[in-house]
Amino acid sequence: MRLQLLTAALLVLTGPATAATKKVQVPHRYDGAWSIEVVTLDGPCDRAYRYGVQIRRGEATYAGGEFSINGRVSGNGSVRAVISRGSDKADVVGRLGRQGTGGGTWNTTGLIGCSGRWNAERRR
């Protein structure tokens, strides 16, 4: 009986301390579905595209399969990404805002030189 009481007392005393040391996963403020419009301003690339992008824990993904996105949104909304399809790549920079919109610029690297802007809008 004494051992059970001692064990119970230790659990009560160490429980809050253990809970305080655990990391709590805080949702990323920019997580969710976003509609991205990509517009070419210079070069022979298609004039405009619109895609649905998902952000989860600050990581951007695209489920369409036509290209891949390796991107990150920081806690202050700063965006850095590389969009690629085969050997074609585009560097993307910009910012998302707390109000659910954002934008920035992009430019390709490689044989075909294109550049432009992008606009984002959060989907609910």
CSV table of C-alpha atoms in Angstrom, one decimal, residues 8-94:
chain,number,residue,atom,x,y,z
A,8,ALA,CA,0.8,8.0,-7.0
A,9,ALA,CA,2.5,10.9,-5.2
A,10,LEU,CA,5.4,10.9,-7.7
A,11,LEU,CA,3.1,10.8,-10.6
A,12,VAL,CA,1.2,13.8,-9.3
A,13,LEU,CA,4.4,15.7,-8.6
A,14,THR,CA,6.1,14.9,-11.9
A,15,GLY,CA,3.1,15.0,-14.2
A,16,PRO,CA,2.9,18.8,-14.7
A,17,ALA,CA,6.7,19.1,-15.0
A,18,THR,CA,6.7,16.4,-17.7
A,19,ALA,CA,3.8,18.1,-19.5
A,20,ALA,CA,5.6,21.4,-19.5
A,21,THR,CA,8.6,20.0,-21.3
A,22,LYS,CA,6.6,18.5,-24.1
A,23,LYS,CA,6.6,20.4,-27.4
A,24,VAL,CA,3.1,21.6,-28.4
A,25,GLN,CA,2.5,21.6,-32.2
A,26,VAL,CA,1.1,25.1,-32.9
A,27,PRO,CA,-0.7,25.4,-36.2
A,28,HIS,CA,1.1,27.5,-38.8
A,29,ARG,CA,-0.8,30.7,-39.5
A,30,TYR,CA,-0.5,30.3,-43.3
A,31,ASP,CA,-1.6,26.6,-43.4
A,32,GLY,CA,-4.5,25.7,-45.6
A,33,ALA,CA,-5.6,25.9,-49.2
A,34,TRP,CA,-4.3,28.7,-51.4
A,35,SER,CA,-5.1,29.7,-55.0
A,36,ILE,CA,-2.0,30.8,-56.8
A,37,GLU,CA,-2.1,32.8,-60.1
A,38,VAL,CA,1.3,32.8,-61.9
A,39,VAL,CA,1.7,35.5,-64.7
A,40,THR,CA,4.5,35.7,-67.2
A,41,LEU,CA,5.8,39.2,-67.8
A,42,ASP,CA,8.9,38.4,-69.8
A,43,GLY,CA,9.9,35.4,-72.0
A,44,PRO,CA,8.3,32.7,-74.1
A,45,CYS,CA,6.5,30.9,-71.2
A,46,ASP,CA,2.7,30.5,-71.2
A,47,ARG,CA,1.0,33.8,-70.3
A,48,ALA,CA,-0.8,32.7,-67.0
A,49,TYR,CA,-1.6,29.7,-64.8
A,50,ARG,CA,-3.8,29.2,-61.8
A,51,TYR,CA,-3.1,26.4,-59.3
A,52,GLY,CA,-4.3,25.2,-56.0
A,53,VAL,CA,-1.5,24.8,-53.5
A,54,GLN,CA,-1.7,23.3,-50.0
A,55,ILE,CA,0.4,24.6,-47.1
A,56,ARG,CA,0.9,22.4,-44.1
A,57,ARG,CA,3.2,23.2,-41.2
A,58,GLY,CA,4.7,25.9,-43.5
A,59,GLU,CA,5.5,23.4,-46.3
A,60,ALA,CA,3.9,24.1,-49.7
A,61,THR,CA,2.7,21.1,-51.9
A,62,TYR,CA,0.9,20.7,-55.1
A,63,ALA,CA,-1.1,17.6,-55.8
A,64,GLY,CA,-1.6,18.1,-59.6
A,65,GLY,CA,1.4,16.1,-60.7
A,66,GLU,CA,2.3,18.3,-63.6
A,67,PHE,CA,5.2,19.8,-61.6
A,68,SER,CA,6.6,19.7,-58.1
A,69,ILE,CA,7.0,22.4,-55.5
A,70,ASN,CA,9.7,22.5,-52.9
A,71,GLY,CA,8.7,25.5,-50.9
A,72,ARG,CA,8.5,27.0,-47.4
A,73,VAL,CA,6.5,29.8,-45.8
A,74,SER,CA,8.2,31.2,-42.7
A,75,GLY,CA,6.3,32.5,-39.6
A,76,ASN,CA,6.4,36.0,-40.9
A,77,GLY,CA,4.9,35.0,-44.3
A,78,SER,CA,8.1,35.1,-46.3
A,79,VAL,CA,7.9,32.6,-49.2
A,80,ARG,CA,10.9,30.8,-50.8
A,81,ALA,CA,10.3,28.0,-53.3
A,82,VAL,CA,11.5,26.2,-56.4
A,83,ILE,CA,8.9,24.9,-58.9
A,84,SER,CA,10.2,22.3,-61.2
A,85,ARG,CA,9.0,20.2,-64.2
A,86,GLY,CA,11.7,17.9,-65.6
A,87,SER,CA,14.8,19.9,-65.9
A,88,ASP,CA,12.9,23.3,-66.0
A,89,LYS,CA,13.0,25.2,-62.7
A,90,ALA,CA,11.7,28.5,-61.4
A,91,ASP,CA,12.8,30.3,-58.3
A,92,VAL,CA,9.9,31.9,-56.4
A,93,VAL,CA,10.1,34.6,-53.7
A,94,GLY,CA,7.5,36.7,-52.0
